[in-house]
Short mmCIF file of C-alpha atoms in Angstrom, two decimals:
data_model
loop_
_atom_site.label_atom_id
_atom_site.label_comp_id
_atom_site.label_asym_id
_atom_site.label_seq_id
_atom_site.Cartn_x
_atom_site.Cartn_y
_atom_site.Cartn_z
CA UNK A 3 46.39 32.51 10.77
CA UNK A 4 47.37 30.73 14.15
CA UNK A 5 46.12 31.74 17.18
CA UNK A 6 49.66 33.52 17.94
CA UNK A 7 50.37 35.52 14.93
CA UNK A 8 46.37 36.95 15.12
CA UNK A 9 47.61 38.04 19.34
CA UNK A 10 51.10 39.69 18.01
CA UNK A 11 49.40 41.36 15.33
CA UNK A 12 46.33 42.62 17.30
CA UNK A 13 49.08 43.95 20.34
CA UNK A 14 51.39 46.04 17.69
CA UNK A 15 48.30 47.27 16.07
CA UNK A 16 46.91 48.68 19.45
CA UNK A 17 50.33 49.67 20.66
CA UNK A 18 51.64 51.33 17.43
CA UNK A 19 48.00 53.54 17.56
CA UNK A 20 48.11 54.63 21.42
CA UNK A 21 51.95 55.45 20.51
CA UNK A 22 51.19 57.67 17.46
CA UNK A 23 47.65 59.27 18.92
CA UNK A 24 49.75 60.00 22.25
CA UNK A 25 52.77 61.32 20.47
CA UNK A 26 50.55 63.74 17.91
CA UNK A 27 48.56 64.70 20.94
CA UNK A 28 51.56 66.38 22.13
CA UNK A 29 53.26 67.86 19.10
CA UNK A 30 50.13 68.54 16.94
CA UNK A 31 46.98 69.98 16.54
CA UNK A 32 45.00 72.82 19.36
CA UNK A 33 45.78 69.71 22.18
CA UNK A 34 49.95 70.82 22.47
CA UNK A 35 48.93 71.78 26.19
CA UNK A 36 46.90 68.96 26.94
CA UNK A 37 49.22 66.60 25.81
CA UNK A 38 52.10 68.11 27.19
CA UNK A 39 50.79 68.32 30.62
CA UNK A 40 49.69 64.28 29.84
CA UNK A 41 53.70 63.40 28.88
CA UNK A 42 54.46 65.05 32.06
CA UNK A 43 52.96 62.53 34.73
CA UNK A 44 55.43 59.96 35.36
CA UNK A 45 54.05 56.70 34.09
CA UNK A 46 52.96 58.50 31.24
CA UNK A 47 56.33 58.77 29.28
CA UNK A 48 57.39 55.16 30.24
CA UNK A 49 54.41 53.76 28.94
CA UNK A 50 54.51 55.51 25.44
CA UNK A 51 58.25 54.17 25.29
CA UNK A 52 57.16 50.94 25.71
CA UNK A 53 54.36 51.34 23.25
CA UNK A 54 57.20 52.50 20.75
CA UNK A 55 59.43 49.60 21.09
CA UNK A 56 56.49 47.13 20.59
CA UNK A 57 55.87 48.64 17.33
CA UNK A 58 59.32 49.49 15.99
CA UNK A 59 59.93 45.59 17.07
CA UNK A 60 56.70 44.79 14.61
CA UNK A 61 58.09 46.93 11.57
CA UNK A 62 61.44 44.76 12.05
CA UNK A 63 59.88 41.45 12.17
CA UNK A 64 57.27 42.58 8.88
CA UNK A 65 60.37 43.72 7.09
CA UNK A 66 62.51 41.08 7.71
CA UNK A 67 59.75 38.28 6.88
CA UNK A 68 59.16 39.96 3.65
CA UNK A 69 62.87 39.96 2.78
CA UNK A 70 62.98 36.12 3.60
CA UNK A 71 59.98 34.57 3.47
CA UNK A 72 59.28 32.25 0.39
CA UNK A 73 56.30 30.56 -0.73
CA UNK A 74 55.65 27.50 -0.58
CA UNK A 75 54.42 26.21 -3.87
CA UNK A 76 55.24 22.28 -3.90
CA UNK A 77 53.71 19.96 -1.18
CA UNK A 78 55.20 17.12 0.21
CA UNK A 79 53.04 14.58 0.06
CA UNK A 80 54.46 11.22 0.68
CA UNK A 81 58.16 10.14 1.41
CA UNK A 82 59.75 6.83 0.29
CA UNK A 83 63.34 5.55 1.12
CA UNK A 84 64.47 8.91 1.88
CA UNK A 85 63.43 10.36 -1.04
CA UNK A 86 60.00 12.96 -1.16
CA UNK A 87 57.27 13.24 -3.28
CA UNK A 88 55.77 16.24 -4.15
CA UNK A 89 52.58 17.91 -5.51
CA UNK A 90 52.36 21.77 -6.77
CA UNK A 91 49.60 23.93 -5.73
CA UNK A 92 48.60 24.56 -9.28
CA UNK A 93 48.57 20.75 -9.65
CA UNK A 94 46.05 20.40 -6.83
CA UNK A 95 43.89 23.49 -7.76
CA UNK A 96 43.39 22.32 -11.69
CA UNK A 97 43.06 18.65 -9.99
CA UNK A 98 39.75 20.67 -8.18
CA UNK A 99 38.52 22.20 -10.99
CA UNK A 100 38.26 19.29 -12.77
CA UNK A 101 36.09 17.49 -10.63
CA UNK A 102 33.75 20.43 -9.74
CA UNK A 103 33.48 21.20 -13.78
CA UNK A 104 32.83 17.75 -15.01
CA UNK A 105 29.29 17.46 -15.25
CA UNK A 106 28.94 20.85 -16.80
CA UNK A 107 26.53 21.83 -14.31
CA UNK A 108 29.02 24.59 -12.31
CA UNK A 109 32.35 26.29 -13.13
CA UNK A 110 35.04 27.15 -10.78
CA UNK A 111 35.29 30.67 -9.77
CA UNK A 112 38.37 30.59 -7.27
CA UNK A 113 40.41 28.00 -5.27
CA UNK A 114 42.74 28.46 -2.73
CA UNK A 115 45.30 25.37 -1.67
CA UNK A 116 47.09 26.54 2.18
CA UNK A 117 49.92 23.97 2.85
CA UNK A 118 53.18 23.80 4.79
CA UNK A 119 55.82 21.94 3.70
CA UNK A 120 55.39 18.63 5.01
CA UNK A 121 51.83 19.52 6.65
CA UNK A 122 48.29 19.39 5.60
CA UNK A 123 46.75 20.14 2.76
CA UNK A 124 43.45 22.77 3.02
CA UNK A 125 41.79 23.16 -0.50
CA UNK A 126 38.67 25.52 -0.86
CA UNK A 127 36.83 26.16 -3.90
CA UNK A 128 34.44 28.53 -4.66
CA UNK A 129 31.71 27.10 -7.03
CA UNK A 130 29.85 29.18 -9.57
CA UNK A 131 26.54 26.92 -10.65
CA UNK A 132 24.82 28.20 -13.94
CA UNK A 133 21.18 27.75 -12.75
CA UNK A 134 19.60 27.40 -9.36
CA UNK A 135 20.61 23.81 -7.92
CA UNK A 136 20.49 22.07 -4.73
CA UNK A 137 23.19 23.64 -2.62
CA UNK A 138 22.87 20.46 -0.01
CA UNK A 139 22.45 17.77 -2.88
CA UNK A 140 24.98 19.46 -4.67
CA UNK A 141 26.90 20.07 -2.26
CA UNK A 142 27.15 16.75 -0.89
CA UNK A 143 28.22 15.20 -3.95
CA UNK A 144 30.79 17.49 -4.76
CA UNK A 145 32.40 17.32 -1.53
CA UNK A 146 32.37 13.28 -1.96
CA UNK A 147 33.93 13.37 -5.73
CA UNK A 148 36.60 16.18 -4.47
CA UNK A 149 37.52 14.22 -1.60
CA UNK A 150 38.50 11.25 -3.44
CA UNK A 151 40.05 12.34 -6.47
CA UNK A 152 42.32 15.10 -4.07
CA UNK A 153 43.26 11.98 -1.98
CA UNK A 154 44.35 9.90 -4.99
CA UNK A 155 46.74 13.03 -5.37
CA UNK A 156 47.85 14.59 -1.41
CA UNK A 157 47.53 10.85 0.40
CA UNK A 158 47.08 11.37 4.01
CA UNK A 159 48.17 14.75 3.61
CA UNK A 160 44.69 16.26 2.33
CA UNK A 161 43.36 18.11 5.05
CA UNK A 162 39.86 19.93 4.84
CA UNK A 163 38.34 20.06 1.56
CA UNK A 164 35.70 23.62 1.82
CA UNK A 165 33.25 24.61 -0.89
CA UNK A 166 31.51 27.90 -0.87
CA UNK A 167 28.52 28.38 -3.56
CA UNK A 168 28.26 31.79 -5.11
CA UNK A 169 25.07 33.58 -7.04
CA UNK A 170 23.81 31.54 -9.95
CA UNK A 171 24.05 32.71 -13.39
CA UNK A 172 20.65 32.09 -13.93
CA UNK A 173 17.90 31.51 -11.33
CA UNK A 174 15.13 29.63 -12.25
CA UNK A 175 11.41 29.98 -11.21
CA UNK A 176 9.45 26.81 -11.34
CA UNK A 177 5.91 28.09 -12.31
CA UNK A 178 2.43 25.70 -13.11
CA UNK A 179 0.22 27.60 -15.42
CA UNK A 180 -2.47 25.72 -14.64
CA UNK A 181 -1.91 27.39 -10.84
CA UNK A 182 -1.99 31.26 -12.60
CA UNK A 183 -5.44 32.72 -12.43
CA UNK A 184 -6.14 36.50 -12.25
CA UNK A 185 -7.14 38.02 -8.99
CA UNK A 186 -10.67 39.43 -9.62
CA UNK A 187 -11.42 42.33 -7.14
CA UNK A 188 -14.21 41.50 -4.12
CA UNK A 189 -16.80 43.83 -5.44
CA UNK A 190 -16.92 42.20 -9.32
CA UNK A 191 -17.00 38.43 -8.17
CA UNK A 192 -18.94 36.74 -10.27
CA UNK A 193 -19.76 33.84 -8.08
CA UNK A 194 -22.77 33.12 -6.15
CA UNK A 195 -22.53 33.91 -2.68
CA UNK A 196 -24.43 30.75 -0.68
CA UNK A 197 -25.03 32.89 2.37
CA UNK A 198 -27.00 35.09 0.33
CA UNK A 199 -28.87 33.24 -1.56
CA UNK A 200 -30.03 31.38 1.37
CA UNK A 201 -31.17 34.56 3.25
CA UNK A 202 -32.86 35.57 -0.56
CA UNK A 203 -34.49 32.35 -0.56
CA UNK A 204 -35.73 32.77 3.22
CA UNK A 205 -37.15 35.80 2.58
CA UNK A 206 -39.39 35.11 -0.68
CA UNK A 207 -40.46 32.19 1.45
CA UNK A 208 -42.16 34.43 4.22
CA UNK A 209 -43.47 37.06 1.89
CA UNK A 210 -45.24 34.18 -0.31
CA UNK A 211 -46.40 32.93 2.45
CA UNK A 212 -48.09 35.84 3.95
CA UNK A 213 -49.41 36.66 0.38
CA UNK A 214 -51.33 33.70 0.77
CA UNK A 215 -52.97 34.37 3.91
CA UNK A 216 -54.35 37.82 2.68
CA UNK A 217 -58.07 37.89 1.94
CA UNK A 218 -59.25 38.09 -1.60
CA UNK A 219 -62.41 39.45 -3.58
CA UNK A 220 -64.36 37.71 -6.04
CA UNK A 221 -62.72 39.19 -8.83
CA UNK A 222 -59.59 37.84 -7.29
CA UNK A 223 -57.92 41.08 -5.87
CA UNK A 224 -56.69 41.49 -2.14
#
């Protein structure tokens, strides 16, 4: 959507709601008072005509773009001696799929082809891989292989080529069992604690020690 259409549509959107809140203000609802006394300052009733027009104006441009409007399914790609060459929309999008399904790695869950006649040619496809892959690898390549095989098709005319990765089918969680060991709690650890064996050892050390330097008795007792 150009930059115009989004400003046109954003004004008879805000215009067509003060018009219809101003309006039902008035006629409607416990505010009759309130908006009557509104309606009667003097810019008041101006403005809310104004606001009208816009929108009525809207409703006849929608309606008469809807009665005349056609899509545009072929795309002119090339022209030659006068003459055109054209590609169909379908052509392009099956063209996409193609590609993106060959290695049997992802399927194609949507694509979208925006062209005007004689313009660019915008293809997006939305990409739905079977397993967990590399989205940038992936990506990458994809982008490369649609690129080339959409240019031997549009010419010059291939615009940006977009590619949006959904959810995988199937994710995949890369696990060693060699890495899996149970967690054991602090208080049932089974292995030696050096700290305290060291203090253990320390200890004995001193009391043997000072059993040695006791006095004995002849029959050997201290």
């Amino acid at each position: 959507m150009g930059g115009f259409k989004r400003f046109f549509l954003f004004v008879w959107s805000v215009a067509g709601i003060l018009a219809v809140l101003v309006l039902g203000l008035a006629s409607l609802g416990p505010w009759q008072d309130a908006g009557a006394a509104l309606l009667s300052v003097w810019w008041v009733e101006p403005v809310v005509e104004v606001l009208a027009g816009i929108t009525l104006l809207g409703l006849v441009v929608s309606l008469v773009r809807s009665l005349v409007s056609k899509r545009v399914d072929a795309v002119r790609v090339q022209t030659i001696d006068g003459g055109t060459i054209t590609v169909t929309r379908d052509s392009i999008a099956s063209q996409a799929a193609r590609v993106v399904e060959s290695d049997g790695v992802c399927t194609v869950d949507d694509v979208s082809v925006r062209a005007r006649r004689g313009g660019k040619v915008h293809v997006g496809v939305r990409v739905l891989p079977h397993a967990t892959v590399d989205v940038l690898k992936k990506g990458r390549s994809l982008h490369d292989e649609l690129v080339t095989e959409l240019s031997a098709i549009c010419g010059k005319q291939l615009g940006k080529v977009s590619i949006e990765f959904l959810e995988p089918q199937e994710t995949i969680r890369i696990t060693h069992p060699s890495l899996t060991t149970d967690i054991v709690p602090a208080a049932a650890t089974t292995h030696p604690d050096p700290v305290a064996e060291t203090a253990a050892a320390t200890t004995s050390y001193a009391v043997a020690e000072d059993t040695a330097l006791l006095p004995t008795d002849s029959d050997g007792r201290e």
